[in-house]
Coordinates of C-alpha atoms in Angstrom, one line a residue:
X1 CA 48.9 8.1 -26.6
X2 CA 46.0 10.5 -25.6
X3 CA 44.1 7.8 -25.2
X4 CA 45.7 5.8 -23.0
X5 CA 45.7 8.6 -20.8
X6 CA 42.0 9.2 -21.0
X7 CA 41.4 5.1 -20.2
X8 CA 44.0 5.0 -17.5
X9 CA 41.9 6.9 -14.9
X10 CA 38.7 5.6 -16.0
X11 CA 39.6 2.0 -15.2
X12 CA 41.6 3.2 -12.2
X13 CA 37.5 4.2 -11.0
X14 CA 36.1 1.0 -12.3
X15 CA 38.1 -1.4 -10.4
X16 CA 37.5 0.8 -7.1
X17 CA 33.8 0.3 -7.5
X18 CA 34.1 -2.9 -8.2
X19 CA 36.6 -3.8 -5.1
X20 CA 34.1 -1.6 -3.0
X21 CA 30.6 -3.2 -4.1
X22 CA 32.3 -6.8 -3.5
X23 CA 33.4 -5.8 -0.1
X24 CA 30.1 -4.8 0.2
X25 CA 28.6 -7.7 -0.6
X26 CA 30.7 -10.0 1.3
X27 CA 29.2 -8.0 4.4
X28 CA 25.9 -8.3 3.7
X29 CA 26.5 -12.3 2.9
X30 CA 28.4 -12.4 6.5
X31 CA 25.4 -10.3 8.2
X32 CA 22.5 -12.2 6.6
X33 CA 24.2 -15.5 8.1
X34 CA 23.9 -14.7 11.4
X35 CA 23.2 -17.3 13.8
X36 CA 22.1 -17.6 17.5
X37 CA 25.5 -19.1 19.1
X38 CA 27.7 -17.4 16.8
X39 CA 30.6 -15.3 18.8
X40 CA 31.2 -11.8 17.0
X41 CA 33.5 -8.7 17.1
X42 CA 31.8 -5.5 16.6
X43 CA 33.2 -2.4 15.0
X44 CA 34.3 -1.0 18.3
X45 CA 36.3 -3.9 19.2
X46 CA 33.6 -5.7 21.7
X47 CA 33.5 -9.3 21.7
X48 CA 29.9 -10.9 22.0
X49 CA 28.1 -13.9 21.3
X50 CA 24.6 -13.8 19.4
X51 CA 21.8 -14.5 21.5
X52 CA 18.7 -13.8 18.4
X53 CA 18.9 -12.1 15.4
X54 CA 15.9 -9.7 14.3
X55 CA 15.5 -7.9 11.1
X56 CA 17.6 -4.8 11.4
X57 CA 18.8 -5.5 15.2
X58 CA 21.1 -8.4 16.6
X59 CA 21.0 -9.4 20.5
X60 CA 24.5 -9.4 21.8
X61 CA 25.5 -11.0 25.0
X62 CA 28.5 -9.1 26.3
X63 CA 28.9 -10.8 29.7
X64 CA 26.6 -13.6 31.3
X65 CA 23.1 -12.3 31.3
X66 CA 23.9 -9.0 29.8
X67 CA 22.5 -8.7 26.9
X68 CA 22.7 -5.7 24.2
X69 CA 21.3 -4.7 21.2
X70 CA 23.0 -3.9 18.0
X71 CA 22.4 -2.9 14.1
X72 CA 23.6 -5.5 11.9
X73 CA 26.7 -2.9 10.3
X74 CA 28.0 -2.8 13.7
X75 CA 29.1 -6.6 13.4
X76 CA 32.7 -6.6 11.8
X77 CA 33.0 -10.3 11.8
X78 CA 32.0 -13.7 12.3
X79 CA 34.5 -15.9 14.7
X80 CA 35.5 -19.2 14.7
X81 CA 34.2 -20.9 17.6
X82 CA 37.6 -22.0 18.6
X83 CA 39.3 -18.2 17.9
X84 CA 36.3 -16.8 20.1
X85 CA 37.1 -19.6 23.0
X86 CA 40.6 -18.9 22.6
X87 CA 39.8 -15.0 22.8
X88 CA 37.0 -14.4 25.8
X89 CA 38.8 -17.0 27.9
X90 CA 42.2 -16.8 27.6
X91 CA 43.3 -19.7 26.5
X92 CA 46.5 -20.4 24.1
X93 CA 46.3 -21.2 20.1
X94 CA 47.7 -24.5 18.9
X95 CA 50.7 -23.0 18.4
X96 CA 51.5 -21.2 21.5
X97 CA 51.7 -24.2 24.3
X98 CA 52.2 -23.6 27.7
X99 CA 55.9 -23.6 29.4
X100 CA 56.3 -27.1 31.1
X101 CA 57.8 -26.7 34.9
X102 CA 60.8 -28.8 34.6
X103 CA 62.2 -26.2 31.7
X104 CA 61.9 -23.4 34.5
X105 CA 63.9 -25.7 36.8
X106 CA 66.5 -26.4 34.9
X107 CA 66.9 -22.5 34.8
X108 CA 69.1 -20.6 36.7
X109 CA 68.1 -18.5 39.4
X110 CA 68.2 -14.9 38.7
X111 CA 69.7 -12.5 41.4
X112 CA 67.7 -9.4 42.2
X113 CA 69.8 -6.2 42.8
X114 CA 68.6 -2.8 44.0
X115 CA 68.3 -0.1 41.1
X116 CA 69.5 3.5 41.7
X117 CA 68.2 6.5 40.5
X118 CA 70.4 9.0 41.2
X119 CA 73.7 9.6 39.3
X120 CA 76.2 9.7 42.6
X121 CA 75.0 6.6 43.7
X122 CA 78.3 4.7 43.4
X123 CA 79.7 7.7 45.6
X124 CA 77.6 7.5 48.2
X125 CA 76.2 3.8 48.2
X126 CA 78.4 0.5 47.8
X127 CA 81.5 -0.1 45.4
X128 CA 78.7 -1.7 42.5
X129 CA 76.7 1.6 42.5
X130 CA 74.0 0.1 44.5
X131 CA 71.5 1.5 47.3
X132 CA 73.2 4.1 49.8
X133 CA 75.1 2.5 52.6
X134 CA 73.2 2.8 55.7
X135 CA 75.0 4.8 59.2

């Protein structure tokens, strides 16, 4: 029994360091393939495609002809080329198509009535609690 309790925590620490150094790994796999082309996401959330790649540095372009110059452990991750179209410019997935114009025909209109923000408004204003009746 007081051996399992001395292993328990030990291979609780093992596995940790083992999670962590593959994690690790992974990274450095993902940084060494870096290509001119590629579009990336940084660790700050800024979306960029790789103009060169240097030995410690990578050449970001941020907007057109802005370029910027990162480490390599900045990178977070690699993008599809379609998830980085479909991220810089807006455009939907597979799965979320466009609304065609003849479903937002067939809809009804919608009537737009004035909002009041005071409590007595339905004392002083019209019978639905509207805007105050002009004099």
């Amino acid at each position: 029994m007081n051996l399992i309790i001395l292993l328990l925590p030990i291979i609780a620490i093992v596995l940790m360091f083992r999670s962590q150094k593959k994690r690790q790994s992974q990274m450095q796999q993902m940084q060494t393939a870096l290509e001119p082309g590629a579009g990336v996401r940084t660790i700050g959330g800024l979306y960029a495609q790789v103009k060169a790649v240097n030995d410690e540095t990578v050449e970001l372009e941020i907007a057109p002809g802005v370029v910027t110059h990162f480490t390599k452990s900045a990178i977070a991750a690699v993008l599809d080329p379609q998830e980085y179209d479909a991220i810089i410019n807006g455009r939907p997935g597979d799965d979320e198509l466009p609304e065609t114009e003849a479903e937002d025909a067939d809809a009804a209109p919608v009537e737009d009535k004035a909002l009041s923000l005071t409590k007595d408004s339905a004392e002083k204003g019209d019978a639905e609690g509207g805007a105050p009746a002009s004099k």
